mmCIF file of C-alpha atoms in Angstrom:
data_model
loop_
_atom_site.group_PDB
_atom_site.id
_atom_site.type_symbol
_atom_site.label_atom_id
_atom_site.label_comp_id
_atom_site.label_asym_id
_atom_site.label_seq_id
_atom_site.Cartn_x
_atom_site.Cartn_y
_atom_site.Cartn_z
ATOM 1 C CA UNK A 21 158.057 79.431 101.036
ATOM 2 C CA UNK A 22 155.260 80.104 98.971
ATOM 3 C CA UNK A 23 152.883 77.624 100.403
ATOM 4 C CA UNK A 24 153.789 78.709 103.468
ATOM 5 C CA UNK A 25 152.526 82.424 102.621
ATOM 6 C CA UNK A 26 149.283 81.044 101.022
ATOM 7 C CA UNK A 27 148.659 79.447 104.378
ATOM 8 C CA UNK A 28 148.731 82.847 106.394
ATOM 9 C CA UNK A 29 146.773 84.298 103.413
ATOM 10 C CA UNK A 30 144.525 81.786 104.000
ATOM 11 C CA UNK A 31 144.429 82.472 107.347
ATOM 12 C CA UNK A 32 143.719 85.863 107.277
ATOM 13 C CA UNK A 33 141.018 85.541 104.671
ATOM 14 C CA UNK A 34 138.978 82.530 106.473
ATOM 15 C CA UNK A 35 140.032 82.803 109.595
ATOM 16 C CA UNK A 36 138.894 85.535 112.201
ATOM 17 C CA UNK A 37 141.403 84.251 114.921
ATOM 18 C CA UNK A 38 144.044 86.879 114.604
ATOM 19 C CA UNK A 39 146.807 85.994 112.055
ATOM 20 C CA UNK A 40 150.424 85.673 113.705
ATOM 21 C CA UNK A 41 151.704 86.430 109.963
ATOM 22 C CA UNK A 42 149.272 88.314 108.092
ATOM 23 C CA UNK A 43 150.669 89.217 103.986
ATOM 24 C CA UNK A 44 148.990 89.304 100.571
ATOM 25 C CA UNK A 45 150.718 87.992 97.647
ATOM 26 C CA UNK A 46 148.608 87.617 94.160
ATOM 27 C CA UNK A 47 150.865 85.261 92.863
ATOM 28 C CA UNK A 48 150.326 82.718 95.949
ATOM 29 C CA UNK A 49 146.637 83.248 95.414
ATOM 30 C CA UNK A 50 146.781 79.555 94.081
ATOM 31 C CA UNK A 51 148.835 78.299 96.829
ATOM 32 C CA UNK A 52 146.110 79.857 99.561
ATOM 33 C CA UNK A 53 143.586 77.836 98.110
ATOM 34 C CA UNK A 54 145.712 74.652 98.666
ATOM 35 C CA UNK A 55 146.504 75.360 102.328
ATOM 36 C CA UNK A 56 142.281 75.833 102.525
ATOM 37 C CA UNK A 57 141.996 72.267 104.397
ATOM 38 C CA UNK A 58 144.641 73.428 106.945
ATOM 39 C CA UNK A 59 142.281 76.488 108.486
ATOM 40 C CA UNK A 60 139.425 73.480 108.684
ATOM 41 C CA UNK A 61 142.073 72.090 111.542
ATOM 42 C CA UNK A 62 142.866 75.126 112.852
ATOM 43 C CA UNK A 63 138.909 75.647 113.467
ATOM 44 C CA UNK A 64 138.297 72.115 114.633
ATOM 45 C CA UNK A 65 141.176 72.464 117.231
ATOM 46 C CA UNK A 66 139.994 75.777 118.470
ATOM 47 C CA UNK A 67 135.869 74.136 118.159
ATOM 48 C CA UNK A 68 137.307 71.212 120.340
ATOM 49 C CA UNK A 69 139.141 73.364 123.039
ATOM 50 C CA UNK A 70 135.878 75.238 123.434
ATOM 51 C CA UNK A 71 133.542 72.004 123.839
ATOM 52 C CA UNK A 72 136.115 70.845 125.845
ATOM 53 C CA UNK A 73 135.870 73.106 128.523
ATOM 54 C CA UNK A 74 132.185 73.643 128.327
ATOM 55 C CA UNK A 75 132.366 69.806 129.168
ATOM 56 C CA UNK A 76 134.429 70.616 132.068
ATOM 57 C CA UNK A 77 132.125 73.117 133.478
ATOM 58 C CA UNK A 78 129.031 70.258 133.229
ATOM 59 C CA UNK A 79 127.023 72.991 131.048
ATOM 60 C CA UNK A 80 123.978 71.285 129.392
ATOM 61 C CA UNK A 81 124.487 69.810 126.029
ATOM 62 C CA UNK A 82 122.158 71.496 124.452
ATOM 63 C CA UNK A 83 123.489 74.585 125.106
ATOM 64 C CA UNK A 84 127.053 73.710 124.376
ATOM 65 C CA UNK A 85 125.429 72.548 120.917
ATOM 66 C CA UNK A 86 124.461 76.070 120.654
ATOM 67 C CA UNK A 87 126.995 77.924 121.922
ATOM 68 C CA UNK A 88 129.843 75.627 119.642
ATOM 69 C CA UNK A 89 127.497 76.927 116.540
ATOM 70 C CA UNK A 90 128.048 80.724 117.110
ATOM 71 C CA UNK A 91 131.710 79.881 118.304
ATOM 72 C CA UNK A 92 132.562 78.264 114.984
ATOM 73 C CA UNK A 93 130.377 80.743 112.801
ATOM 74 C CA UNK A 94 132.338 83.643 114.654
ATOM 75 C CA UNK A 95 135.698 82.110 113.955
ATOM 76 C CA UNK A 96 134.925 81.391 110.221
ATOM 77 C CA UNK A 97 134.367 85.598 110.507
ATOM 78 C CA UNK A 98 131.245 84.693 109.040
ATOM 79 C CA UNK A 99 132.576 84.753 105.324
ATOM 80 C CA UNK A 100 130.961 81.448 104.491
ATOM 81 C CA UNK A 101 127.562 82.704 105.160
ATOM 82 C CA UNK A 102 127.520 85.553 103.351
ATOM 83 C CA UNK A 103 128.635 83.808 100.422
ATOM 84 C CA UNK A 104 125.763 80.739 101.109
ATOM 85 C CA UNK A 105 123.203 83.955 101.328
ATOM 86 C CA UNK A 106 124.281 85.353 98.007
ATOM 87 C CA UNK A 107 124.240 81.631 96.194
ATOM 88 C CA UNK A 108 120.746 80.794 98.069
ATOM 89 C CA UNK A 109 119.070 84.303 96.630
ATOM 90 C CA UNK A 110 120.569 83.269 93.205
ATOM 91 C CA UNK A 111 119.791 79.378 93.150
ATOM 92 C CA UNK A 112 116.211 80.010 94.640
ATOM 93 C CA UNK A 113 114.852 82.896 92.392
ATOM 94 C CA UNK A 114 114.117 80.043 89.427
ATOM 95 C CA UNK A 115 115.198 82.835 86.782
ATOM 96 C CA UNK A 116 116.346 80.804 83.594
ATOM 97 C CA UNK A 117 118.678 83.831 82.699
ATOM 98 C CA UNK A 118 122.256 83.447 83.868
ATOM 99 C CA UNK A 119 123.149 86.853 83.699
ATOM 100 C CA UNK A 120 119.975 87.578 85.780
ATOM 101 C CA UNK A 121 121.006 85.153 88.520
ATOM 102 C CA UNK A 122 124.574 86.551 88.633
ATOM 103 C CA UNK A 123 123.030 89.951 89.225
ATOM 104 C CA UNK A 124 120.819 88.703 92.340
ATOM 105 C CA UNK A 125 124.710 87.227 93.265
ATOM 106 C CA UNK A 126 125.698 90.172 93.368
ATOM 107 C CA UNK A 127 123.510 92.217 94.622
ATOM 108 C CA UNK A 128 123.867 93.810 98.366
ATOM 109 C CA UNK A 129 120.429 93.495 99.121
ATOM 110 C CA UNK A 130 119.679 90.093 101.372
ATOM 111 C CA UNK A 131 116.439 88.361 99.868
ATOM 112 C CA UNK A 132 113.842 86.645 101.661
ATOM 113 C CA UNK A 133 115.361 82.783 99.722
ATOM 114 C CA UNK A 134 118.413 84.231 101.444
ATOM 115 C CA UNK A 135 116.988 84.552 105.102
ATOM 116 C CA UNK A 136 115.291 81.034 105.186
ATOM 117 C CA UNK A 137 118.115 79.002 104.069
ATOM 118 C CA UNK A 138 120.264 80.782 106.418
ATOM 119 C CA UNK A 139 117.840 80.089 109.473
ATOM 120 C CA UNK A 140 117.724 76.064 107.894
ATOM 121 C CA UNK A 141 121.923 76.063 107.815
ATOM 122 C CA UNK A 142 121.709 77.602 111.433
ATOM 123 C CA UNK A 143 118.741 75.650 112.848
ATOM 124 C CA UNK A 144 120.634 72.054 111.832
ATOM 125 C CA UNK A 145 124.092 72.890 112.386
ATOM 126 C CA UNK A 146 123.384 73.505 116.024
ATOM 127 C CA UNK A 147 121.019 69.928 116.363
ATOM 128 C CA UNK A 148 123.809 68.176 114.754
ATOM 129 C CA UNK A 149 126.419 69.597 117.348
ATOM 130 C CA UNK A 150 124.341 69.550 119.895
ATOM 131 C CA UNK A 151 123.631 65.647 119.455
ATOM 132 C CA UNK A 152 127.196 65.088 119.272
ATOM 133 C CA UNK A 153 127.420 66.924 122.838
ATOM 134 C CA UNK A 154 125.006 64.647 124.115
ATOM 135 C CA UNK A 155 127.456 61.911 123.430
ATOM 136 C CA UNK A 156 130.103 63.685 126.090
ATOM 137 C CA UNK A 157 133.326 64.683 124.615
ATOM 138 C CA UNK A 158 136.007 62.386 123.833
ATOM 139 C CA UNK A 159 139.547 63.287 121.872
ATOM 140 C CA UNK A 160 138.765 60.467 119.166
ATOM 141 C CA UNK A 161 135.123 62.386 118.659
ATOM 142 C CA UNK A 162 136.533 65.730 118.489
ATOM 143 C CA UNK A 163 139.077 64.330 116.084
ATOM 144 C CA UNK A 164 135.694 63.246 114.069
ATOM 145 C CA UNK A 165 134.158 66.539 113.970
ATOM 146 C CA UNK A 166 137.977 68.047 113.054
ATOM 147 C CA UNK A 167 138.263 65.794 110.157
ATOM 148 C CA UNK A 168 134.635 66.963 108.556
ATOM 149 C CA UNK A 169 136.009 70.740 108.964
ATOM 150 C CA UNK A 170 138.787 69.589 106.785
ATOM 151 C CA UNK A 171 136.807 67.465 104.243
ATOM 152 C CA UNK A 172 134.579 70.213 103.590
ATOM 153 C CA UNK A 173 137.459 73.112 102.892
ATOM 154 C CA UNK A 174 139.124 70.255 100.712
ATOM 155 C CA UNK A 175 136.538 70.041 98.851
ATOM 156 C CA UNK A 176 135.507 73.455 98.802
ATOM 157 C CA UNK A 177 138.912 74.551 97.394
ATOM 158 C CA UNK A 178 139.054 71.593 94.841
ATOM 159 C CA UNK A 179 135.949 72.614 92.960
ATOM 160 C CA UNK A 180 137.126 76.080 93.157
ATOM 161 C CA UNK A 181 140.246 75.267 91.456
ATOM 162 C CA UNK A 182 139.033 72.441 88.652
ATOM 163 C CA UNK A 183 135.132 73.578 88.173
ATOM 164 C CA UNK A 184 134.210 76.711 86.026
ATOM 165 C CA UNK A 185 134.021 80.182 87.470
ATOM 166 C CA UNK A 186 132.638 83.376 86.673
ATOM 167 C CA UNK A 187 133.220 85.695 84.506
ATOM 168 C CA UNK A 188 133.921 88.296 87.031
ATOM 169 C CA UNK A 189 135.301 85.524 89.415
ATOM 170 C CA UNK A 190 138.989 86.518 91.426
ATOM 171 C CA UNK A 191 139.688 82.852 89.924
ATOM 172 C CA UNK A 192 139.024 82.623 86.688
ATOM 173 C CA UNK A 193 142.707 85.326 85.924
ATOM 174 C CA UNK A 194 144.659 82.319 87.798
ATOM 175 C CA UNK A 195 143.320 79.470 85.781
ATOM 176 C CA UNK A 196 143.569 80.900 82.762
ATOM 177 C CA UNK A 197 147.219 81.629 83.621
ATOM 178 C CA UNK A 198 147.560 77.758 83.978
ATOM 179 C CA UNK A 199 148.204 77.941 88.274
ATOM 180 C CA UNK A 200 145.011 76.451 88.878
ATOM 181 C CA UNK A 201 146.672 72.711 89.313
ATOM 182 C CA UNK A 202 150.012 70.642 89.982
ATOM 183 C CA UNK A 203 150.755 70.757 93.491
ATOM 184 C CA UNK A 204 148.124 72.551 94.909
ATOM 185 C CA UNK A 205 145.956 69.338 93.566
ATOM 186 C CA UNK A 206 148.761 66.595 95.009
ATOM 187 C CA UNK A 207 148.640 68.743 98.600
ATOM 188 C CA UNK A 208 144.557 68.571 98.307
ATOM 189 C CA UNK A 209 144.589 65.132 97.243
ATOM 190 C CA UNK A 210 146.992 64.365 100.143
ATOM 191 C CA UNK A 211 144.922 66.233 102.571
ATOM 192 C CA UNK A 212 141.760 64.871 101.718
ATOM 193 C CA UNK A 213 143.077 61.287 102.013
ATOM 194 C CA UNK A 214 144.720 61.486 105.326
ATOM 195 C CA UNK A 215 141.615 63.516 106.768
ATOM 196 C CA UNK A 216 139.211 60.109 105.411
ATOM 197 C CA UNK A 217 142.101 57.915 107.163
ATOM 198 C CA UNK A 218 141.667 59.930 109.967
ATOM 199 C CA UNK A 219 138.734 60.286 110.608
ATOM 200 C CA UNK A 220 137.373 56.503 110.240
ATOM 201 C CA UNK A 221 139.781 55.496 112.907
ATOM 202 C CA UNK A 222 138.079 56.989 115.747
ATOM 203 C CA UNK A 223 135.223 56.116 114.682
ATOM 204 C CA UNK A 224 135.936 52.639 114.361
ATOM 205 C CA UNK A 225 137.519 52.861 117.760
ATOM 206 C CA UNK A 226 134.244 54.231 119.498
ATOM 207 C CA UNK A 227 132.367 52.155 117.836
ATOM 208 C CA UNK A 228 134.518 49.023 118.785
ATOM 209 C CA UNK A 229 134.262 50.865 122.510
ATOM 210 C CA UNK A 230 131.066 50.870 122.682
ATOM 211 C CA UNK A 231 130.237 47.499 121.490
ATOM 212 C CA UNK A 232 132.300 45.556 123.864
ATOM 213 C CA UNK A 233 132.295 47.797 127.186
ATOM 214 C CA UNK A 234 129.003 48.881 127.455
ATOM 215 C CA UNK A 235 127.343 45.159 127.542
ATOM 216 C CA UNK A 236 130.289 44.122 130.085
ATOM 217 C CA UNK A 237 129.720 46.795 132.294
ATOM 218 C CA UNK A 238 125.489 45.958 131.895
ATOM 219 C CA UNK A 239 126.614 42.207 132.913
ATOM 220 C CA UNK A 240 128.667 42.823 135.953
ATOM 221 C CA UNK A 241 125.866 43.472 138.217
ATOM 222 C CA UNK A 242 123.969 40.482 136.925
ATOM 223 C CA UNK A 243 126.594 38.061 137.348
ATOM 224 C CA UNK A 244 127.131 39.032 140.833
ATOM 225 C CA UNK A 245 123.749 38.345 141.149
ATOM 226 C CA UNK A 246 123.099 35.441 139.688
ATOM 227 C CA UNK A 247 126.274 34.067 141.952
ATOM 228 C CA UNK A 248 124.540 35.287 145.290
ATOM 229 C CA UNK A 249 121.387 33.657 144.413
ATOM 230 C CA UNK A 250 123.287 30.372 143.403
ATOM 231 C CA UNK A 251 124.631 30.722 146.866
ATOM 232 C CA UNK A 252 121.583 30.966 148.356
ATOM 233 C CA UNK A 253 120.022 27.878 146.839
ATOM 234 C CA UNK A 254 122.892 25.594 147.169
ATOM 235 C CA UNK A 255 123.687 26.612 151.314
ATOM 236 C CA UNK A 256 119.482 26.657 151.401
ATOM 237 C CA UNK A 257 119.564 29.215 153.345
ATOM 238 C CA UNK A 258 116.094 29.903 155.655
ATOM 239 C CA UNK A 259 115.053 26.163 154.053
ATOM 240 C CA UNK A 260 114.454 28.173 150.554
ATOM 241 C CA UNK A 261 114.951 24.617 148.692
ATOM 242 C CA UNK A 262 112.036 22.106 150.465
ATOM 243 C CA UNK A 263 115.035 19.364 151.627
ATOM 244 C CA UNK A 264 115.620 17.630 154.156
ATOM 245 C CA UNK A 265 119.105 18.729 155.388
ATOM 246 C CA UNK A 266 122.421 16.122 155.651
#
């Protein structure tokens, strides 16, 4: 029951698609993090849908590339960015003193560091998904893109519950109170493994499609070809072959 209240909490926290269940309860704080991986497929799903019927509609890829980028940046409520502009202000301003850094963290003003790395993140994101449009949409390669939504949060919510945190951190209360591990680490571990599964079989499905259909298809014409021509040389036709005939 408790994991599955950390999963609306994390939801409702990560999530701007409106919660069917939204509750708060600190002492599931630890079980949100493990159900992190699950909003990943929640977002690739609703990313997929989207690309799905921009594909239907024959809009350009580019533009579907595009429009997928603010779609998934909307949906994410944009809570990932504003935390990757806070770390980029930090990171970037060289200053040797911690405390120093963790004051740029958390200060409300948005640096300049902060506004290039955010136009970088944007400006890539939306080549990357627009070069995967340009492929045309399949299940197995929306599955792909899926699967790296859920890597990531896995990730994400590993290092947040085995790395060190701040000071002032929202985390640092629950690890010290020893709920930073057991099954919230089997559930990530079990995650993580089935999205790597998961993820390589498409892959090495397309890849298997690709190598063996697109050469036959290629070959079809030529064959035919080749067979007329062979048809024409052998009948000598119009006295193509000089022989006498009978």
């Amino acid at each position: 029951m408790r994991y599955i209240k950390g999963f609306f909490m994390a939801w409702g926290m990560f999530c701007s698609i409106p919660c069917p269940r939204r509750q708060w309860d600190e002492d599931a704080r630890h079980a949100m993090l493990s159900m992190f991986p699950l909003i990943g497929l929640v977002l690739g799903v609703a990313v997929g849908i989207c690309w799905y019927v921009m594909e239907l509609i024959e809009l350009p890829p580019a533009f579907i590339g595009v429009m997928l980028t603010a779609i998934y940046f909307y949906l994410t409520g944009f809570i990932h960015i504003d935390g990757f502009m806070d770390c980029s202000d930090a990171l970037l301003s060289r200053r040797p003193d911690m405390d120093e850094r963790q004051r740029i963290l958390k200060d409300s003003h948005v640096g300049a560091f902060a506004v290039v790395s955010l136009l970088f993140v944007i400006l890539m994101f939306s080549v990357s998904m627009s070069a995967i449009c340009t492929l045309g949409f399949s299940t197995a390669k929306a599955a792909i893109l899926c699967m790296i939504f859920v890597l990531s949060r896995s990730l994400a919510a590993y290092d947040v519950i085995n790395k060190p945190s701040m000071s002032t951190s929202q985390y640092t209360a629950m690890r010290e109170a020893g709920r930073g591990g057991g099954l919230p680490l089997i559930i990530l571990s079990a995650v993580l493994s089935a999205a790597m599964v998961a993820s390589t079989v498409p892959a090495m499905s397309i890849t298997a499609g690709a190598e063996t259909t697109a050469p036959a298809e290629g070959n079809v014409e030529l064959s035919r070809q080749v067979a007329a021509d062979g048809m024409v040389l052998l009948e000598n036709r119009d006295e193509a072959l000089p022989v006498q005939q009978g």
